[in-house]
């Protein structure tokens, strides 16, 4: 079995490499027509405060009403306002194919949402309950919409969002039938916080007040929550009265914490999720034929493995392209006339991610060179000229290695 994808980024300057992490969906990502994607500012009440939450909606075609999945994001390192909109594209696609609407709210203080993010330090119980407050307001709005079936609702979450989802299960919200927890929890770095024990206590508290069944996923190489901790958290939840099933699985790529955001993760989480949904009397059959969002056509400008044929790149960029060729699918490589470059693998949408990362460093439009196993570069460029152009300017070159949602 598996969890959600991990996102790793590196930025390479002409003479130097700088490492950093990017998260979620790039701001410039094109909305998915295939999934009828919408982004709105949802006005709701949270802890007595009216706030607007940046919210992504995916829907099957037609008026509905559809069963609903509300999916909750994790937390990256740093300022929550710099965290970008989460989409959970892989997971969302699987649910939309089965006739579900999927709603992903950015909670208070995250991304473009209003309000201020607050946490309670080492009090993990209160941290989860605070985040659950935002979910309550979102659901109060959603059940008034004609396209939502208010009697068939699932609440899910990844990492901090998984903690929030399980915390939400302490509430008696009509129509919520179950919870799905992908590697749920919150890790604290530094200081004297005994965060592992605090998480065990939080899940024990939630178990005593649990109102619905839950499904938990944790992998053996999770960088945040090791197998013994996951088992202890789940054991505390069940021992105090919670009703759930823990799905453990072996190593998933470089970090099981990001399984749910990976294309390869579907084979891990879907079979157990299908079983869970059936037990809850919810649909699991594929009923919606989704078209693929547009991707550039193969051009055969050059052989995929011909490193020297890639325009504009200096030496560092060509080394990055060699690295890209060894990465798993889905993947994409983008370049700019300045010599800037970016590559991405896995994650919600590597094509959107790679273009956003490249343009962030290049400050000019970038174009896709390769997607998966196809060269999609459209026009011939004199390689000698392109190399000379790249090496004559001190432009930033960016490489993004995307494998999920690290730091959550």
PDB file of C-alpha atoms in Angstrom, residues 140-318:
ATOM      1  CA  UNK A 140     -22.039  23.613   6.031  1.00  0.00           C
ATOM      2  CA  UNK A 141     -21.752  25.499   2.754  1.00  0.00           C
ATOM      3  CA  UNK A 142     -21.370  22.451   0.525  1.00  0.00           C
ATOM      4  CA  UNK A 143     -24.466  20.601   1.739  1.00  0.00           C
ATOM      5  CA  UNK A 144     -26.575  23.551   0.559  1.00  0.00           C
ATOM      6  CA  UNK A 145     -25.369  23.102  -3.035  1.00  0.00           C
ATOM      7  CA  UNK A 146     -27.628  21.244  -5.457  1.00  0.00           C
ATOM      8  CA  UNK A 147     -24.693  19.271  -6.944  1.00  0.00           C
ATOM      9  CA  UNK A 148     -23.764  17.743  -3.567  1.00  0.00           C
ATOM     10  CA  UNK A 149     -25.479  14.656  -2.126  1.00  0.00           C
ATOM     11  CA  UNK A 150     -25.584  15.638   1.572  1.00  0.00           C
ATOM     12  CA  UNK A 151     -26.125  12.021   2.657  1.00  0.00           C
ATOM     13  CA  UNK A 152     -22.944  10.618   1.039  1.00  0.00           C
ATOM     14  CA  UNK A 153     -19.815  12.395   2.266  1.00  0.00           C
ATOM     15  CA  UNK A 154     -16.245  11.222   2.898  1.00  0.00           C
ATOM     16  CA  UNK A 155     -13.635  13.398   4.632  1.00  0.00           C
ATOM     17  CA  UNK A 156      -9.994  12.659   3.839  1.00  0.00           C
ATOM     18  CA  UNK A 157      -6.622  14.229   4.437  1.00  0.00           C
ATOM     19  CA  UNK A 158      -2.876  13.842   4.018  1.00  0.00           C
ATOM     20  CA  UNK A 159      -0.297  14.510   6.770  1.00  0.00           C
ATOM     21  CA  UNK A 160      -1.575  17.515   8.798  1.00  0.00           C
ATOM     22  CA  UNK A 161      -4.764  17.182   6.768  1.00  0.00           C
ATOM     23  CA  UNK A 162      -5.045  13.557   7.942  1.00  0.00           C
ATOM     24  CA  UNK A 163      -4.833  14.719  11.549  1.00  0.00           C
ATOM     25  CA  UNK A 164      -7.540  17.287  10.788  1.00  0.00           C
ATOM     26  CA  UNK A 165      -9.753  14.657   9.140  1.00  0.00           C
ATOM     27  CA  UNK A 166      -9.556  12.291  12.123  1.00  0.00           C
ATOM     28  CA  UNK A 167     -10.199  15.224  14.468  1.00  0.00           C
ATOM     29  CA  UNK A 168     -13.256  16.117  12.405  1.00  0.00           C
ATOM     30  CA  UNK A 169     -14.538  12.601  13.056  1.00  0.00           C
ATOM     31  CA  UNK A 170     -15.274  13.658  16.640  1.00  0.00           C
ATOM     32  CA  UNK A 171     -18.114  15.816  15.309  1.00  0.00           C
ATOM     33  CA  UNK A 172     -21.581  14.573  14.466  1.00  0.00           C
ATOM     34  CA  UNK A 173     -21.948  16.064  11.004  1.00  0.00           C
ATOM     35  CA  UNK A 174     -24.952  14.580   9.158  1.00  0.00           C
ATOM     36  CA  UNK A 175     -24.052  12.690   5.995  1.00  0.00           C
ATOM     37  CA  UNK A 176     -20.358  12.107   6.788  1.00  0.00           C
ATOM     38  CA  UNK A 177     -19.966   8.337   6.521  1.00  0.00           C
ATOM     39  CA  UNK A 178     -16.231   7.812   6.859  1.00  0.00           C
ATOM     40  CA  UNK A 179     -12.713   9.231   7.112  1.00  0.00           C
ATOM     41  CA  UNK A 180      -9.570   8.451   5.112  1.00  0.00           C
ATOM     42  CA  UNK A 181      -6.254   9.266   6.771  1.00  0.00           C
ATOM     43  CA  UNK A 182      -3.165   9.297   4.518  1.00  0.00           C
ATOM     44  CA  UNK A 183      -0.103   9.431   6.809  1.00  0.00           C
ATOM     45  CA  UNK A 184      -1.841  11.771   9.220  1.00  0.00           C
ATOM     46  CA  UNK A 185      -0.028  13.724  11.912  1.00  0.00           C
ATOM     47  CA  UNK A 186       2.094  16.793  12.570  1.00  0.00           C
ATOM     48  CA  UNK A 187       5.831  16.734  13.219  1.00  0.00           C
ATOM     49  CA  UNK A 188       7.693  19.355  15.241  1.00  0.00           C
ATOM     50  CA  UNK A 189      11.355  20.072  14.572  1.00  0.00           C
ATOM     51  CA  UNK A 190      13.615  21.345  17.323  1.00  0.00           C
ATOM     52  CA  UNK A 191      12.775  22.406  20.848  1.00  0.00           C
ATOM     53  CA  UNK A 192      11.717  20.137  23.670  1.00  0.00           C
ATOM     54  CA  UNK A 193       8.275  19.181  22.343  1.00  0.00           C
ATOM     55  CA  UNK A 194       7.601  15.465  22.754  1.00  0.00           C
ATOM     56  CA  UNK A 195       5.500  15.530  19.608  1.00  0.00           C
ATOM     57  CA  UNK A 196       5.317  11.756  19.133  1.00  0.00           C
ATOM     58  CA  UNK A 197       3.704  11.270  22.544  1.00  0.00           C
ATOM     59  CA  UNK A 198       1.485  14.281  21.909  1.00  0.00           C
ATOM     60  CA  UNK A 199       0.234  12.704  18.669  1.00  0.00           C
ATOM     61  CA  UNK A 200      -0.547   9.422  20.428  1.00  0.00           C
ATOM     62  CA  UNK A 201      -2.514  11.364  23.036  1.00  0.00           C
ATOM     63  CA  UNK A 202      -4.363  13.308  20.324  1.00  0.00           C
ATOM     64  CA  UNK A 203      -5.492  10.186  18.483  1.00  0.00           C
ATOM     65  CA  UNK A 204      -6.543   8.586  21.772  1.00  0.00           C
ATOM     66  CA  UNK A 205      -8.683  11.651  22.477  1.00  0.00           C
ATOM     67  CA  UNK A 206     -10.219  11.535  19.004  1.00  0.00           C
ATOM     68  CA  UNK A 207     -10.922   7.817  19.395  1.00  0.00           C
ATOM     69  CA  UNK A 208     -12.936   8.419  22.567  1.00  0.00           C
ATOM     70  CA  UNK A 209     -15.190  10.813  20.672  1.00  0.00           C
ATOM     71  CA  UNK A 210     -15.165   9.178  17.225  1.00  0.00           C
ATOM     72  CA  UNK A 211     -18.494   9.179  15.425  1.00  0.00           C
ATOM     73  CA  UNK A 212     -17.607   7.467  12.122  1.00  0.00           C
ATOM     74  CA  UNK A 213     -15.348   4.735  10.762  1.00  0.00           C
ATOM     75  CA  UNK A 214     -11.901   5.481   9.396  1.00  0.00           C
ATOM     76  CA  UNK A 215      -9.259   4.033   7.084  1.00  0.00           C
ATOM     77  CA  UNK A 216      -5.556   4.770   7.778  1.00  0.00           C
ATOM     78  CA  UNK A 217      -2.525   4.439   5.449  1.00  0.00           C
ATOM     79  CA  UNK A 218       1.099   4.476   6.649  1.00  0.00           C
ATOM     80  CA  UNK A 219       4.189   3.150   4.839  1.00  0.00           C
ATOM     81  CA  UNK A 220       7.400   1.661   6.197  1.00  0.00           C
ATOM     82  CA  UNK A 221       9.686   4.420   4.863  1.00  0.00           C
ATOM     83  CA  UNK A 222       7.520   7.384   5.877  1.00  0.00           C
ATOM     84  CA  UNK A 223       9.941  10.228   6.656  1.00  0.00           C
ATOM     85  CA  UNK A 224       7.572  11.739   9.219  1.00  0.00           C
ATOM     86  CA  UNK A 225       5.901   8.878  11.051  1.00  0.00           C
ATOM     87  CA  UNK A 226       7.861   5.621  11.340  1.00  0.00           C
ATOM     88  CA  UNK A 227       5.930   2.313  11.460  1.00  0.00           C
ATOM     89  CA  UNK A 228       6.122   1.870  15.250  1.00  0.00           C
ATOM     90  CA  UNK A 229       4.711   5.360  15.800  1.00  0.00           C
ATOM     91  CA  UNK A 230       1.921   4.804  13.266  1.00  0.00           C
ATOM     92  CA  UNK A 231       0.974   1.537  14.983  1.00  0.00           C
ATOM     93  CA  UNK A 232       1.009   3.208  18.399  1.00  0.00           C
ATOM     94  CA  UNK A 233      -1.151   6.111  17.225  1.00  0.00           C
ATOM     95  CA  UNK A 234      -3.670   3.761  15.651  1.00  0.00           C
ATOM     96  CA  UNK A 235      -3.614   1.460  18.671  1.00  0.00           C
ATOM     97  CA  UNK A 236      -4.375   4.382  20.990  1.00  0.00           C
ATOM     98  CA  UNK A 237      -7.267   5.431  18.736  1.00  0.00           C
ATOM     99  CA  UNK A 238      -8.819   1.959  18.725  1.00  0.00           C
ATOM    100  CA  UNK A 239      -8.199   1.283  22.424  1.00  0.00           C
ATOM    101  CA  UNK A 240     -10.067   4.440  23.384  1.00  0.00           C
ATOM    102  CA  UNK A 241     -13.117   3.541  21.287  1.00  0.00           C
ATOM    103  CA  UNK A 242     -12.351   4.535  17.691  1.00  0.00           C
ATOM    104  CA  UNK A 243     -13.503   2.372  14.786  1.00  0.00           C
ATOM    105  CA  UNK A 244     -10.943   2.055  12.027  1.00  0.00           C
ATOM    106  CA  UNK A 245      -8.627  -0.077   9.919  1.00  0.00           C
ATOM    107  CA  UNK A 246      -4.884   0.475   9.582  1.00  0.00           C
ATOM    108  CA  UNK A 247      -3.296  -0.343   6.226  1.00  0.00           C
ATOM    109  CA  UNK A 248       0.470  -0.673   6.438  1.00  0.00           C
ATOM    110  CA  UNK A 249       2.676  -1.101   3.389  1.00  0.00           C
ATOM    111  CA  UNK A 250       6.329  -1.411   2.569  1.00  0.00           C
ATOM    112  CA  UNK A 251       8.710   1.173   1.131  1.00  0.00           C
ATOM    113  CA  UNK A 252       7.193   3.510  -1.424  1.00  0.00           C
ATOM    114  CA  UNK A 253       9.735   5.216  -3.656  1.00  0.00           C
ATOM    115  CA  UNK A 254      11.955   7.509  -1.583  1.00  0.00           C
ATOM    116  CA  UNK A 255       9.286   8.397   0.994  1.00  0.00           C
ATOM    117  CA  UNK A 256       5.966   6.726   1.748  1.00  0.00           C
ATOM    118  CA  UNK A 257       4.722   9.991   3.227  1.00  0.00           C
ATOM    119  CA  UNK A 258       3.888  11.166  -0.282  1.00  0.00           C
ATOM    120  CA  UNK A 259       2.149   8.047  -1.593  1.00  0.00           C
ATOM    121  CA  UNK A 260      -1.331   9.512  -2.057  1.00  0.00           C
ATOM    122  CA  UNK A 261      -0.035  12.162  -4.465  1.00  0.00           C
ATOM    123  CA  UNK A 262       1.772   9.705  -6.719  1.00  0.00           C
ATOM    124  CA  UNK A 263       0.407   8.009  -9.817  1.00  0.00           C
ATOM    125  CA  UNK A 264       2.018   4.800  -8.642  1.00  0.00           C
ATOM    126  CA  UNK A 265       0.292   5.177  -5.300  1.00  0.00           C
ATOM    127  CA  UNK A 266      -3.135   4.378  -6.746  1.00  0.00           C
ATOM    128  CA  UNK A 267      -2.382   0.667  -6.797  1.00  0.00           C
ATOM    129  CA  UNK A 268      -1.565   0.931  -3.089  1.00  0.00           C
ATOM    130  CA  UNK A 269      -4.493   2.930  -1.746  1.00  0.00           C
ATOM    131  CA  UNK A 270      -7.345   2.214  -4.150  1.00  0.00           C
ATOM    132  CA  UNK A 271      -8.009  -1.510  -3.390  1.00  0.00           C
ATOM    133  CA  UNK A 272      -8.424  -0.841   0.346  1.00  0.00           C
ATOM    134  CA  UNK A 273     -10.329   2.368  -0.323  1.00  0.00           C
ATOM    135  CA  UNK A 274     -12.676   0.510  -2.664  1.00  0.00           C
ATOM    136  CA  UNK A 275     -13.336  -2.057   0.048  1.00  0.00           C
ATOM    137  CA  UNK A 276     -13.943   0.721   2.595  1.00  0.00           C
ATOM    138  CA  UNK A 277     -16.366   2.616   0.342  1.00  0.00           C
ATOM    139  CA  UNK A 278     -18.331  -0.549  -0.379  1.00  0.00           C
ATOM    140  CA  UNK A 279     -18.625  -1.235   3.343  1.00  0.00           C
ATOM    141  CA  UNK A 280     -20.077   2.259   3.725  1.00  0.00           C
ATOM    142  CA  UNK A 281     -22.570   1.749   0.891  1.00  0.00           C
ATOM    143  CA  UNK A 282     -20.818   4.228  -1.403  1.00  0.00           C
ATOM    144  CA  UNK A 283     -20.124   3.851  -5.144  1.00  0.00           C
ATOM    145  CA  UNK A 284     -16.865   2.414  -6.465  1.00  0.00           C
ATOM    146  CA  UNK A 285     -17.539   1.605 -10.133  1.00  0.00           C
ATOM    147  CA  UNK A 286     -16.042   3.773 -12.875  1.00  0.00           C
ATOM    148  CA  UNK A 287     -18.945   5.684 -14.398  1.00  0.00           C
ATOM    149  CA  UNK A 288     -17.258   8.713 -15.962  1.00  0.00           C
ATOM    150  CA  UNK A 289     -15.003   8.508 -19.017  1.00  0.00           C
ATOM    151  CA  UNK A 290     -12.511  11.307 -18.543  1.00  0.00           C
ATOM    152  CA  UNK A 291     -10.677  12.885 -21.417  1.00  0.00           C
ATOM    153  CA  UNK A 292      -7.012  13.628 -20.859  1.00  0.00           C
ATOM    154  CA  UNK A 293      -6.040  17.253 -20.441  1.00  0.00           C
ATOM    155  CA  UNK A 294      -4.131  18.416 -23.491  1.00  0.00           C
ATOM    156  CA  UNK A 295      -0.456  17.518 -23.675  1.00  0.00           C
ATOM    157  CA  UNK A 296       1.950  18.559 -26.435  1.00  0.00           C
ATOM    158  CA  UNK A 297       2.232  16.057 -29.226  1.00  0.00           C
ATOM    159  CA  UNK A 298       5.422  14.109 -29.848  1.00  0.00           C
ATOM    160  CA  UNK A 299       7.510  15.965 -32.424  1.00  0.00           C
ATOM    161  CA  UNK A 300      10.577  13.751 -32.732  1.00  0.00           C
ATOM    162  CA  UNK A 301      12.711  16.883 -32.888  1.00  0.00           C
ATOM    163  CA  UNK A 302      15.492  14.646 -31.595  1.00  0.00           C
ATOM    164  CA  UNK A 303      15.963  11.298 -29.954  1.00  0.00           C
ATOM    165  CA  UNK A 304      14.931  11.501 -26.299  1.00  0.00           C
ATOM    166  CA  UNK A 305      18.361  10.278 -25.144  1.00  0.00           C
ATOM    167  CA  UNK A 306      20.345  12.707 -27.286  1.00  0.00           C
ATOM    168  CA  UNK A 307      21.540  15.057 -24.547  1.00  0.00           C
ATOM    169  CA  UNK A 308      23.481  17.286 -26.925  1.00  0.00           C
ATOM    170  CA  UNK A 309      20.359  17.989 -28.997  1.00  0.00           C
ATOM    171  CA  UNK A 310      18.560  19.853 -26.173  1.00  0.00           C
ATOM    172  CA  UNK A 311      18.653  23.581 -27.026  1.00  0.00           C
ATOM    173  CA  UNK A 312      20.008  26.390 -24.826  1.00  0.00           C
ATOM    174  CA  UNK A 313      21.577  24.267 -22.084  1.00  0.00           C
ATOM    175  CA  UNK A 314      25.032  24.799 -20.633  1.00  0.00           C
ATOM    176  CA  UNK A 315      26.975  21.977 -18.947  1.00  0.00           C
ATOM    177  CA  UNK A 316      24.956  21.949 -15.725  1.00  0.00           C
ATOM    178  CA  UNK A 317      21.704  21.804 -17.636  1.00  0.00           C
ATOM    179  CA  UNK A 318      22.879  18.860 -19.715  1.00  0.00           C
TER     180      UNK A 318
END
